[in-house]
Coordinates of C-alpha atoms and ligand atoms in Angstrom, one line a residue:
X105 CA 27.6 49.4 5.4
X106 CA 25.2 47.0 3.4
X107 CA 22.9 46.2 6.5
X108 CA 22.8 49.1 8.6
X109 CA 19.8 50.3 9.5
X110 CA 17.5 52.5 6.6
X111 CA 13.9 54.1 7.4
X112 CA 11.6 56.2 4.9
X113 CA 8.2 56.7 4.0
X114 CA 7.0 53.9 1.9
X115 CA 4.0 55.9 1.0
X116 CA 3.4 59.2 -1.2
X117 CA 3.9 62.3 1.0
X118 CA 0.8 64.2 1.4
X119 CA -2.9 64.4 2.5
X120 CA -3.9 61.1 3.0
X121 CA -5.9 58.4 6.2
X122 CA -2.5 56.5 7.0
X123 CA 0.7 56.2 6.1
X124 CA 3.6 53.3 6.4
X125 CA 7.4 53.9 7.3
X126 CA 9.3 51.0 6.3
X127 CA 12.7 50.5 8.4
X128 CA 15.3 47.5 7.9
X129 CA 18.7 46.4 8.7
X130 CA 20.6 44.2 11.2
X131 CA 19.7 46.6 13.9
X132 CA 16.2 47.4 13.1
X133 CA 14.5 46.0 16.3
X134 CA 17.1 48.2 18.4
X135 CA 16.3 51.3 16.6
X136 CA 12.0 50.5 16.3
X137 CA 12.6 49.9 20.6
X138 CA 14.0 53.5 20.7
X139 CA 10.7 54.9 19.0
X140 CA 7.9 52.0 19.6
X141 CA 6.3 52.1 23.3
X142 CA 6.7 48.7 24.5
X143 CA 8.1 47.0 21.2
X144 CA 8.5 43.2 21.0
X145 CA 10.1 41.3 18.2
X146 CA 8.0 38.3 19.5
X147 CA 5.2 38.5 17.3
X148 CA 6.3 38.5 13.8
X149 CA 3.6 39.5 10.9
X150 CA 1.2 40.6 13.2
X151 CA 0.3 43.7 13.4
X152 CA 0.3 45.5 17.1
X153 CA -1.1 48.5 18.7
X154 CA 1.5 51.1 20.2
X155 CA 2.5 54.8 20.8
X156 CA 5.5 56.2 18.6
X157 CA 7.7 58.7 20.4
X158 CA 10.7 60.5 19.8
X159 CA 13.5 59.0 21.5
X160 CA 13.3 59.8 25.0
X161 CA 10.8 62.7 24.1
X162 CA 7.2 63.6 23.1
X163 CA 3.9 61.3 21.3
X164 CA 4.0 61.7 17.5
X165 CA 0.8 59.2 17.2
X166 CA -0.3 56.1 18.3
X167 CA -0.4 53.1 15.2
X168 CA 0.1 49.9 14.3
X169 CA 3.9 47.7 13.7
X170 CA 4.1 44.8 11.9
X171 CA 7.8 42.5 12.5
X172 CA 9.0 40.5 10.3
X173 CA 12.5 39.0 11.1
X174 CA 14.7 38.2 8.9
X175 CA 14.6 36.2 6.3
X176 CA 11.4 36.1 5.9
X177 CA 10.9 40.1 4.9
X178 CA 10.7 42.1 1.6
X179 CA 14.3 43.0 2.5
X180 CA 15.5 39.2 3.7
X181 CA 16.8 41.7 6.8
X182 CA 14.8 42.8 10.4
X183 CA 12.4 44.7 9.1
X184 CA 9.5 46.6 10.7
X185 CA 6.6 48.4 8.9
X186 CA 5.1 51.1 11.3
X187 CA 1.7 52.5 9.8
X188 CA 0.5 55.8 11.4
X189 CA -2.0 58.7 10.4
X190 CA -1.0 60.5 7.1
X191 CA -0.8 64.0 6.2
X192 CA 2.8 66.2 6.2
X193 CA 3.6 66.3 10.5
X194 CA 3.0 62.7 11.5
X195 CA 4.7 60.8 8.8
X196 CA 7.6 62.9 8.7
X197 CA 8.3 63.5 12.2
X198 CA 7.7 59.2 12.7
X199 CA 10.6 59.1 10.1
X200 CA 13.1 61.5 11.7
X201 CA 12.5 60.2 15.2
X202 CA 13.6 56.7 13.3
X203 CA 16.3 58.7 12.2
X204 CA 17.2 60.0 15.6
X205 CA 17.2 56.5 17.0
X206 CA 20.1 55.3 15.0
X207 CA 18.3 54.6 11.3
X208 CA 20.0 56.1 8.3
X209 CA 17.5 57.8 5.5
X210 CA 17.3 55.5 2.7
X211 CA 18.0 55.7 -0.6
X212 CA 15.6 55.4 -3.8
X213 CA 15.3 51.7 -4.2
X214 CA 17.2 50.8 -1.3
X215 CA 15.1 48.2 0.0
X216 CA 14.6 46.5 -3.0
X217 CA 18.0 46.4 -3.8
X218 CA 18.7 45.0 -0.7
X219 CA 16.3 42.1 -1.4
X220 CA 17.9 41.5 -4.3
X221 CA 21.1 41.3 -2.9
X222 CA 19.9 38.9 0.2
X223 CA 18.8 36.4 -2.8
X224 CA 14.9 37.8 -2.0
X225 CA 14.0 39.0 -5.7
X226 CA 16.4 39.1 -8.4
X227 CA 17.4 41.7 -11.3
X228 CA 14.0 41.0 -13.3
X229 CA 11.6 40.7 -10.6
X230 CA 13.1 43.9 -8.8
X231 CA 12.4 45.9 -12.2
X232 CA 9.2 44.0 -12.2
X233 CA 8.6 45.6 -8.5
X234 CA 8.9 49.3 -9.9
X235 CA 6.6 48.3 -13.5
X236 CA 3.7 47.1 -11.2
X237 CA 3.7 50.3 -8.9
X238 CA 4.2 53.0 -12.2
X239 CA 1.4 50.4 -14.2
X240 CA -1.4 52.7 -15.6
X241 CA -3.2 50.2 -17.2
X242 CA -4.6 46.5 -16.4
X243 CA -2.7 44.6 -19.1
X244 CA 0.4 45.9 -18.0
X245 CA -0.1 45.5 -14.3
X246 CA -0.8 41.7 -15.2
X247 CA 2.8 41.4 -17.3
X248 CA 4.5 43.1 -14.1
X249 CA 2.9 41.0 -11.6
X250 CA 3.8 37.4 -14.1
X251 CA 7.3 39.1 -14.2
X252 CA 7.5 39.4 -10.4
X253 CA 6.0 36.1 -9.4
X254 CA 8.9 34.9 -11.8
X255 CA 7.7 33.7 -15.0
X256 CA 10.7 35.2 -17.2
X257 CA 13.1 34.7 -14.3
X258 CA 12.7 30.8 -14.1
X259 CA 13.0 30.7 -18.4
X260 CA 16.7 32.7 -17.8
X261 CA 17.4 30.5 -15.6
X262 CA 16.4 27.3 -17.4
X263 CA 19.1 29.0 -20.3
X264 CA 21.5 29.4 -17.8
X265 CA 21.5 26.3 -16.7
X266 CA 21.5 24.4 -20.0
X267 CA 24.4 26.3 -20.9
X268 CA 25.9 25.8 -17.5
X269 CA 26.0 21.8 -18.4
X270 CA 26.6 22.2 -21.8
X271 CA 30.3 23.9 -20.6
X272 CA 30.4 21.5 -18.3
X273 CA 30.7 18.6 -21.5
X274 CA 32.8 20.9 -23.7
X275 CA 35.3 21.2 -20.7
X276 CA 35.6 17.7 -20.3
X277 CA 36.1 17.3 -24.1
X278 CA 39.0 19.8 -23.5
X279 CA 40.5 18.0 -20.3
X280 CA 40.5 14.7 -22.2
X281 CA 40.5 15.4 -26.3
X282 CA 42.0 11.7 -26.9
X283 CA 39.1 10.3 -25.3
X284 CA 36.9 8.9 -28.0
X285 CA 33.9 8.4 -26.0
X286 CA 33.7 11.6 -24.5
X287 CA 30.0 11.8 -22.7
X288 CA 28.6 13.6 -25.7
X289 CA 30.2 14.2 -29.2
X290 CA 31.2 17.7 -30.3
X291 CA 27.9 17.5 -33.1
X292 CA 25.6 16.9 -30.0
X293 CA 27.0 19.9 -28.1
X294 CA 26.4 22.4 -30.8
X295 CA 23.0 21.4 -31.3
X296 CA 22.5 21.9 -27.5
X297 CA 23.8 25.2 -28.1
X298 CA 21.7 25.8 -31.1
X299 CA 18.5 24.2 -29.1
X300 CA 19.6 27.2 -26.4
X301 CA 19.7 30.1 -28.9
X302 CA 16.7 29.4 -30.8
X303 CA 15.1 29.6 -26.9
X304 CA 17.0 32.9 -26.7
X305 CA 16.0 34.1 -30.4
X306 CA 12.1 33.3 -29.6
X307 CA 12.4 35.6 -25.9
X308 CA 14.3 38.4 -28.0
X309 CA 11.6 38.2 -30.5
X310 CA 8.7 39.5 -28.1
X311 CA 10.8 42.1 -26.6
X312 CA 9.0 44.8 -29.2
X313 CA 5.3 44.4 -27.5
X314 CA 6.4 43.6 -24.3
X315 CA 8.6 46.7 -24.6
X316 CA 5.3 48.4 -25.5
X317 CA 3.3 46.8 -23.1
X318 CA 5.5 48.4 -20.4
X319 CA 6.1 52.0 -22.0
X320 CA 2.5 52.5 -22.9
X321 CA 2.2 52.3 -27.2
X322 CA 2.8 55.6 -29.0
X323 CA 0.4 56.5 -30.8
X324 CA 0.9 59.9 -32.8
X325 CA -2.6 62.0 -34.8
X326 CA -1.6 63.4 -38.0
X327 CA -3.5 65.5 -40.8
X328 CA -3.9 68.7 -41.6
X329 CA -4.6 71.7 -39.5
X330 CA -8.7 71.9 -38.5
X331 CA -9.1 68.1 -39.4
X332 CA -10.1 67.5 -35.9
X333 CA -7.6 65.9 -34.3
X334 CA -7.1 67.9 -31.0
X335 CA -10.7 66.5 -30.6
X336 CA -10.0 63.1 -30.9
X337 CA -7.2 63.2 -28.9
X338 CA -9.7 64.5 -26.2
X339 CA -12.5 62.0 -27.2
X340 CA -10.2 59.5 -26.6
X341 CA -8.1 60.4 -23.5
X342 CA -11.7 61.2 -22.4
X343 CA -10.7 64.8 -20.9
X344 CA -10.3 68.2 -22.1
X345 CA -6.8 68.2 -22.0
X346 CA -5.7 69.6 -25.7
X347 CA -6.6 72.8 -26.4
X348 CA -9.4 72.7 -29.3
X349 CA -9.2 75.8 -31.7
X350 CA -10.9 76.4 -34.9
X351 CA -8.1 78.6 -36.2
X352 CA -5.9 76.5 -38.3
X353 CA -2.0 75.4 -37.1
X354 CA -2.3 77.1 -33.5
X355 CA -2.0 73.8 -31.6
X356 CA 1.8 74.3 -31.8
X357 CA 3.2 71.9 -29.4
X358 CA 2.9 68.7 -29.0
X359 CA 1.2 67.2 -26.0
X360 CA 1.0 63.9 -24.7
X361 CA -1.5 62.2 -22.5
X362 CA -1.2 58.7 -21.4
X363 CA -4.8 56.2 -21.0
X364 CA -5.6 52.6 -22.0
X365 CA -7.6 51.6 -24.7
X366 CA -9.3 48.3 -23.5
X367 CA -6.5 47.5 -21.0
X368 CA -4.1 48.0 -23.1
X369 CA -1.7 51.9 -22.1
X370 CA -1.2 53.9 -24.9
X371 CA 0.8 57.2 -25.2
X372 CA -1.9 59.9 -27.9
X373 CA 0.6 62.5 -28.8
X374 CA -1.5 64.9 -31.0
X375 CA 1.0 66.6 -33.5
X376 CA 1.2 70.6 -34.1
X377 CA 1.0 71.3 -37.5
X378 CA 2.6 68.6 -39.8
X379 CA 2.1 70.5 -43.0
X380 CA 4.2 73.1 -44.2
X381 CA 3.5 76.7 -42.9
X382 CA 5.3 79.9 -43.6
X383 CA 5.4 80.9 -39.8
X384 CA 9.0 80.1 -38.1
X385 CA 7.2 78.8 -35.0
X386 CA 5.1 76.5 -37.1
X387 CA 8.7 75.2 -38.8
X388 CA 9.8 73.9 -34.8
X389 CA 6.3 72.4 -34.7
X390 CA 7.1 70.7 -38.2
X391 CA 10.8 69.2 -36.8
X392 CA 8.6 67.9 -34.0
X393 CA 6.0 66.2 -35.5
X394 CA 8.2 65.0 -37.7
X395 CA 10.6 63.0 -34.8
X396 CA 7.1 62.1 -33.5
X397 CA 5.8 60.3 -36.4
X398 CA 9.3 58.1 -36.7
X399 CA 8.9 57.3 -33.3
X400 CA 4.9 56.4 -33.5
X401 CA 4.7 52.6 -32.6
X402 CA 1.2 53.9 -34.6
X403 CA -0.2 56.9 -37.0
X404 CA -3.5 57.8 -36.5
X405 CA -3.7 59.7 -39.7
X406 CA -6.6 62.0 -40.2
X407 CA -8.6 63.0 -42.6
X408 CA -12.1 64.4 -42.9
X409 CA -14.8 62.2 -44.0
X410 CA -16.2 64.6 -46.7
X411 CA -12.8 64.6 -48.6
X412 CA -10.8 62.9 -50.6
X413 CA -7.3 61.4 -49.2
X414 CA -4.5 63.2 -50.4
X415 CA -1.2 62.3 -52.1
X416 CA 0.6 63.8 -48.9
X417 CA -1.8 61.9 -47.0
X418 CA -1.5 59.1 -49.1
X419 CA 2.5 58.7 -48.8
X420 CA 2.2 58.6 -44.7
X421 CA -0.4 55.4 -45.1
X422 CA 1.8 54.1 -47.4
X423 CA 5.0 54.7 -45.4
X424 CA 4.4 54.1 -41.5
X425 CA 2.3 52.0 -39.7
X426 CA -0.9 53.8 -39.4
X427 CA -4.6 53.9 -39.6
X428 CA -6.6 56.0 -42.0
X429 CA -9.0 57.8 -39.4
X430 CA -12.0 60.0 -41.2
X431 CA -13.2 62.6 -39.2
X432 CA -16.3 64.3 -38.6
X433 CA -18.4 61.3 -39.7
X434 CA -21.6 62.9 -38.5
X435 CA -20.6 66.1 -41.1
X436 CA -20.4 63.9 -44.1
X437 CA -20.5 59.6 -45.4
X438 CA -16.5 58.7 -45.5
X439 CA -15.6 58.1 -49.0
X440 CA -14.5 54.7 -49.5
X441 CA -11.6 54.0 -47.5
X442 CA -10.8 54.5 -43.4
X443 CA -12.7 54.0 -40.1
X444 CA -15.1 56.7 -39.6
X445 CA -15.5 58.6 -36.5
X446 CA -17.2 61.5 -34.9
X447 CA -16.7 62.7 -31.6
X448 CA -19.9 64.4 -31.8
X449 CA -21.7 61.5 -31.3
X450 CA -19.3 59.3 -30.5
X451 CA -19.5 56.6 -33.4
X452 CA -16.4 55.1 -34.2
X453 CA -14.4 55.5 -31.2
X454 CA -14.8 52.2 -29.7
X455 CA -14.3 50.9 -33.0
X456 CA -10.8 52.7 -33.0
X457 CA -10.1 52.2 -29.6
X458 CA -10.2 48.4 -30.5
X459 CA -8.2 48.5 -33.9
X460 CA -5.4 50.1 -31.9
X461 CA -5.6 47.5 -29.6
X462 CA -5.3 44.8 -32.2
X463 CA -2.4 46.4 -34.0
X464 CA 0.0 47.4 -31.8
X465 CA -0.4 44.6 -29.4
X466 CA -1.2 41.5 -31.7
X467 CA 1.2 39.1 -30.5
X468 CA 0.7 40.2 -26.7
X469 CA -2.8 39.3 -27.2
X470 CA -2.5 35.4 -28.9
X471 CA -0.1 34.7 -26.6
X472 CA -2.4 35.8 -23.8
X473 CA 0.2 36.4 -21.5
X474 CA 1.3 33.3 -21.0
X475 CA 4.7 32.9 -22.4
X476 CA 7.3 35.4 -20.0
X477 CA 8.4 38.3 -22.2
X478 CA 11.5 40.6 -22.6
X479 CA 10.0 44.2 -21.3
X480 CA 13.2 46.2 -21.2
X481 CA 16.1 47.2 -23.9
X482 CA 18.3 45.6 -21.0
X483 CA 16.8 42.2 -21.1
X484 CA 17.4 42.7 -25.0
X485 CA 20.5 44.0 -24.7
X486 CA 21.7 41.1 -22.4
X487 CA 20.1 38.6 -24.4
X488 CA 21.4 39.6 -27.9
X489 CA 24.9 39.6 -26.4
X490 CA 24.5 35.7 -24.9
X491 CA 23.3 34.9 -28.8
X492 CA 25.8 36.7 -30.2
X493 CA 28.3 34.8 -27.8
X494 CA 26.8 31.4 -28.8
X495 CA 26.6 31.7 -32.3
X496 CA 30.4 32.6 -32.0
X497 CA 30.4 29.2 -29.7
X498 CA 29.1 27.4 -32.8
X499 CA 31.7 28.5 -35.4
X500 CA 34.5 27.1 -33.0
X501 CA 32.7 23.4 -33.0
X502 CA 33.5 22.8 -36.4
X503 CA 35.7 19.3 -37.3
X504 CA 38.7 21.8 -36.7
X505 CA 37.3 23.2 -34.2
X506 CA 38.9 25.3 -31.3
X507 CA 37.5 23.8 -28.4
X508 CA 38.9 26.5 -26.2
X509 CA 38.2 29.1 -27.5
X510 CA 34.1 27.9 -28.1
X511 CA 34.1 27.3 -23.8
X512 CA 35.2 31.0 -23.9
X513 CA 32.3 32.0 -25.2
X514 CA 29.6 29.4 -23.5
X515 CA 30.9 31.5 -20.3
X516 CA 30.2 35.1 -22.2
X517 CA 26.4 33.7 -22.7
X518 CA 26.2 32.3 -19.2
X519 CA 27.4 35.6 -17.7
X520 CA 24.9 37.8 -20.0
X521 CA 22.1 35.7 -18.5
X522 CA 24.0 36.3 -15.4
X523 CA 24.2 39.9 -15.3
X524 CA 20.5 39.7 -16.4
X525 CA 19.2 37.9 -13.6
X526 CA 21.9 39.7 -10.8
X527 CA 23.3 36.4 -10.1
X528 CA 26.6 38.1 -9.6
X529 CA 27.3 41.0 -7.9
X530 CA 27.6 44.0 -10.3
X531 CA 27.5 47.0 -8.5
X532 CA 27.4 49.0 -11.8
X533 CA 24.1 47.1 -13.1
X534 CA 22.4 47.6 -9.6
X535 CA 23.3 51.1 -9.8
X536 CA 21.5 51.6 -13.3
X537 CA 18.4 49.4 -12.6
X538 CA 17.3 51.3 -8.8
X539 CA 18.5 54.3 -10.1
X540 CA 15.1 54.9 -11.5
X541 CA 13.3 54.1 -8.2
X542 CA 11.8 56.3 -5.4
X543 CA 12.6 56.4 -1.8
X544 CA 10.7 54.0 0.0
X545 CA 10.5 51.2 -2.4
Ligands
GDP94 P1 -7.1 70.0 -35.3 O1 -6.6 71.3 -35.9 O2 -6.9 68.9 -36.3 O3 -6.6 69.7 -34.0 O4 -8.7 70.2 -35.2 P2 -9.6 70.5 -34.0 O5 -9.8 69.3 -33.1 O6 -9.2 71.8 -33.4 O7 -11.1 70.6 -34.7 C1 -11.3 71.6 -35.7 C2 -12.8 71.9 -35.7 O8 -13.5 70.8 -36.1 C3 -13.4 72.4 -34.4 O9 -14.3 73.4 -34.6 C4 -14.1 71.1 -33.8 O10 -15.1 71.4 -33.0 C5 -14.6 70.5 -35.1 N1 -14.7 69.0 -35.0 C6 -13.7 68.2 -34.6 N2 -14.2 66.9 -34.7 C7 -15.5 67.0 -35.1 C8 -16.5 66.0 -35.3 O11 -16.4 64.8 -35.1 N3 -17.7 66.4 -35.8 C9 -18.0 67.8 -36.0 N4 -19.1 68.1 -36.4 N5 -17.0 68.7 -35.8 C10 -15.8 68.3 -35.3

C-alpha cells in the first residue's frame, strides 16, 4: 500500500540530546493516538508537550509532537514528528512502540519518495534533498539548496513546456496538411525546436562542474617517491591522516580524504608509488595510480624545488590537467617554473588551495551560482537523449518532410524531460534515485 502508515528515526542512531521519529500515512493520527498521551490533531505545526507510551503499556519518555496534516507536510500525507531524548533505548523503543501501534518500518527514502509522488518535491529536488544532507562543503550545500528550492526544476519545465506547444502546432499541421495557413509554418517550428535544444545544449554544458561540485573534485598528488607529497596531502586536508615516511615507495595504497579548499569539496588522493619499482607490491600500486591519474579532475604533480623537472615529469604536465607543485620550498628557491610550497612553514598553501579552486571550478564561479545546473550523469543522460530526439525532430521538418514521424520524436524529448522531472510515474526511475537514501529521509 502507497499510504499506509511508515515510522523511523529521522536522526543518526547514537549518543546524542534529542532525537526525531518521523511517522506518515493515511492513518498516522490513529497510530500517534495509540503512543502519544492525550494526542490531538487540532493543533497543526505546533509543537506540544506529552508522554510516549507503549501501546497500552509502560513511559518510554516524555517529548514534544509536532502535526502536520496533510497536504501541507514533507510527505503531502498525516504526518507527525515526535522528538524525544537521544541515545540507543529511547529512540528505538519510541520507534517500535510506533511499530506496535500499527506503523510499518520504513524504507530508505520512503518519505521522500512519497513526497514526490503526492506532487510535494519532484525527481530533481528529491535528489537535491539527499545532496544538501551528504554536502561537505559550503559551495555545494548552496547548489543543493538552489536545486531544492527549484531553480533547475522550473528551467525543465520551461523546456517541457515549449516543447509541449511546439507538438501541439506540428499536430495541427498533421490533422490539417492542406491548410495553407496553418498557425505557424513548418520553418517557424524547427526554429522553436532549435531555440529549445540550444537551451538544452547550454544546461548539458555545465553538467561537468556541477557534476564536480556535487562529487567533491578529484584531485590526485603525483611525483616521485620522498618528494613530499604524503605531506601535502596532510598540510592540506589539515590532519595526520596519510602516513609520512622517509623511506622511499612505502606509501603503497592509495588513500583518499575528502575537505574544501575555500568552499569549494575536493577529493586529495595521494598516489603510492607512480614510478617504476622492481617490488610486485609496488607494480599494484603503479596500476593504481595509474587509474587515479585518468580519473583526476586535477594532477597535483610534484616535484622538489631544488631540482630540475624531469622528462617523466614533464610528459604528465604536458598530458593531464595539472599543476606543477615544487616542494620543500623552505629547503631550496624553485627553479623557474611551478607554485612553490612548504609545509614547513606553510607558504604556498593558500596559494594552492586557491589555484585549485580557480581551475577545476572556473565556470561554477563566473556564473556564481546563478544559472541552475545539471549535477547528476542522470540529468545528462536524460538531457542528451531529449537533444538527440529533437535534432532527429529537425531532420523530419525538411520541405519533404515527414511530419509524423518529427511529432514522434517532439514526444521522445518531452518524456526525457519527463522522466527527469518524475512527472510520470516510473516506478523503475524512483527505484534507482531513493535507492541511494537512508531510512528516515
Ligand atoms: P612522499 O613519498 O612523496 O609521500 O614524501 P613524504 O611526504 O613522505 O616526505 C618525504 C620527506 O620529506 C619527509 O621526511 C618529510 O618530512 C619531508 N618533507 C616533506 N615536505 C617538506 C617540506 O615542505 N619541507 C621540508 N623541509 N621537508 C619536507
Amino acid at each position: 500500500m502507497l499510504s499506509d502508515p511508515i515510522a523511523a528515526l529521522a536522526t543518526p542512531p547514537g549518543r546524542s540530546a534529542l532525537a526525531v521519529v518521523r511517522l506518515s500515512g493515511q492513518r498516522a493520527f490513529e497510530v500517534a493516538a495509540k503512543v502519544i498521551e492525550g494526542f490531538t490533531s487540532r493543533h497543526p505545526r505546533v509543537a506540544l508537550l506529552a508522554s510516549f507510551h507503549v501501546p497500552g503499556g509502560s513511559t518510554i519518555d516524555r517529548g514534544l509532537y509536532t502535526v502536520f496534516p496533510g497536504p501541507h507536510s514533507y510527505t503531502g500525507e498525516d504526518l507527525v514528528e515526535l522528538s524525544c531524548h537521544g541515545g540507543l533505548l529511547v529512540p528505538t523503543r519510541l520507534v517500535s512502540a510506533l511499530h506496535a501501534a500499527g506503523a510499518r518500518p520504513a524504507a530508505p527514502g520512503e518519505f521522500t519518495r512519497r513526497a514526490v509522488l503526492n506532487g510535494k518535491l519532484d525527481l530533481v529536488q528529491a535528489e537535491a534533498v539527499g545532496d544538501l544532507i551528504d554536502a561537505i562543503a559550503p559551495n555545494q550545500a548552496r547548489a543543493a539548496l538552489r536545486q531544492l528550492e527549484g531553480g533547475l526544476s522550473r528551467r525543465l519545465a520551461e523546456l517541457r513546456e515549449a516543447l509541449i506547444e511546439t507538438e501541439a502546432l506540428l499536430s495541427y499541421d498533421i490533422d490539417f496538411p492542406d491548410e495553407d495557413d496553418g498557425p505557424v509554418s513548418p520553418a517557424q517550428i524547427a526554429g522553436r525546436i532549435m531555440d529549445v535544444a540550444g537551451r538544452i545544449e547550454r544546461l548539458i554544458a555545465t553538467s561537468g562542474s556541477a557534476e564536480r561540485l556535487r562529487e567533491g573534485a578529484l584531485l590526485v598528488l603525483a611525483g616521485r617517491p620522498n618528494v613530499g607529497k604524503s605531506s601535502l596531502f596532510n598540510a592540506l586536508l589539515g590532519s595526520d591522516r596519510a602516513l609520512v615516511t622517509e623511506v622511499p615507495g612505502t606509501t603503497r595504497d592509495t588513500i583518499e580524504g575528502h575537505t574544501d579548499f575555500l568552499g569549494w569539496p575536493v577529493r586529495l588522493a595521494d598516489t603510492a608509488g607512480l614510478w617504476d619499482s622492481p617490488d610486485q607490491i609496488d607494480r599494484l600500486g603503479i596500476e593504481v595510480s595509474r587509474r587515479y591519474l585518468s580519473a583526476a579532475d586535477l594532477v597535483l604533480l610534484c616535484v622538489d624545488a631544488g631540482r630540475e623537472v624531469g622528462s617523466d615529469e614533464r610528459t604528465i604536465t604536458q598530458e593531464r590537467s595539472s599543476i606543477l607543485v615544487r616542494t620543500k620550498s623552505d629547503l631550496a628557491l624553485a627553479a623557474g617554473e611551478g607554485l612553490p610550497v612548504s609545509v614547513v612553514t606553510g607558504a604556498g598553501l593558500g596559494e594552492l588551495r586557491r589555484a585549485v579552486a580557480e581551475r577545476v571550478f572556473a565556470d561554477r564561479i563566473s556564473l556564481a551560482d546563478l544559472e541552475p545546473a545539471l549535477t547528476r550523469e542522470r540529468h545528462r543522460i536524460a538531457l542528451s537523449r531529449a537533444r538527440d530526439a529533437l535534432t532527429d525532430a529537425l531532420a523530419c521538418l525538411g520541405p519533404v518532410g515527414e511530419p509524423v514521424l518529427a511529432a514522434h520524436h517532439l514526444r521522445q524529448a518531452t518524456s526525457a524531460l519527463e522522466e527527469l522531472l518524475g512527472v510520470v510515474d516510473v516506478e523503475e526511475v524512483l527505484d534507482r534515485v531513493f535507492g541511494s537514501f537512508c531510512v528516515g529521509k
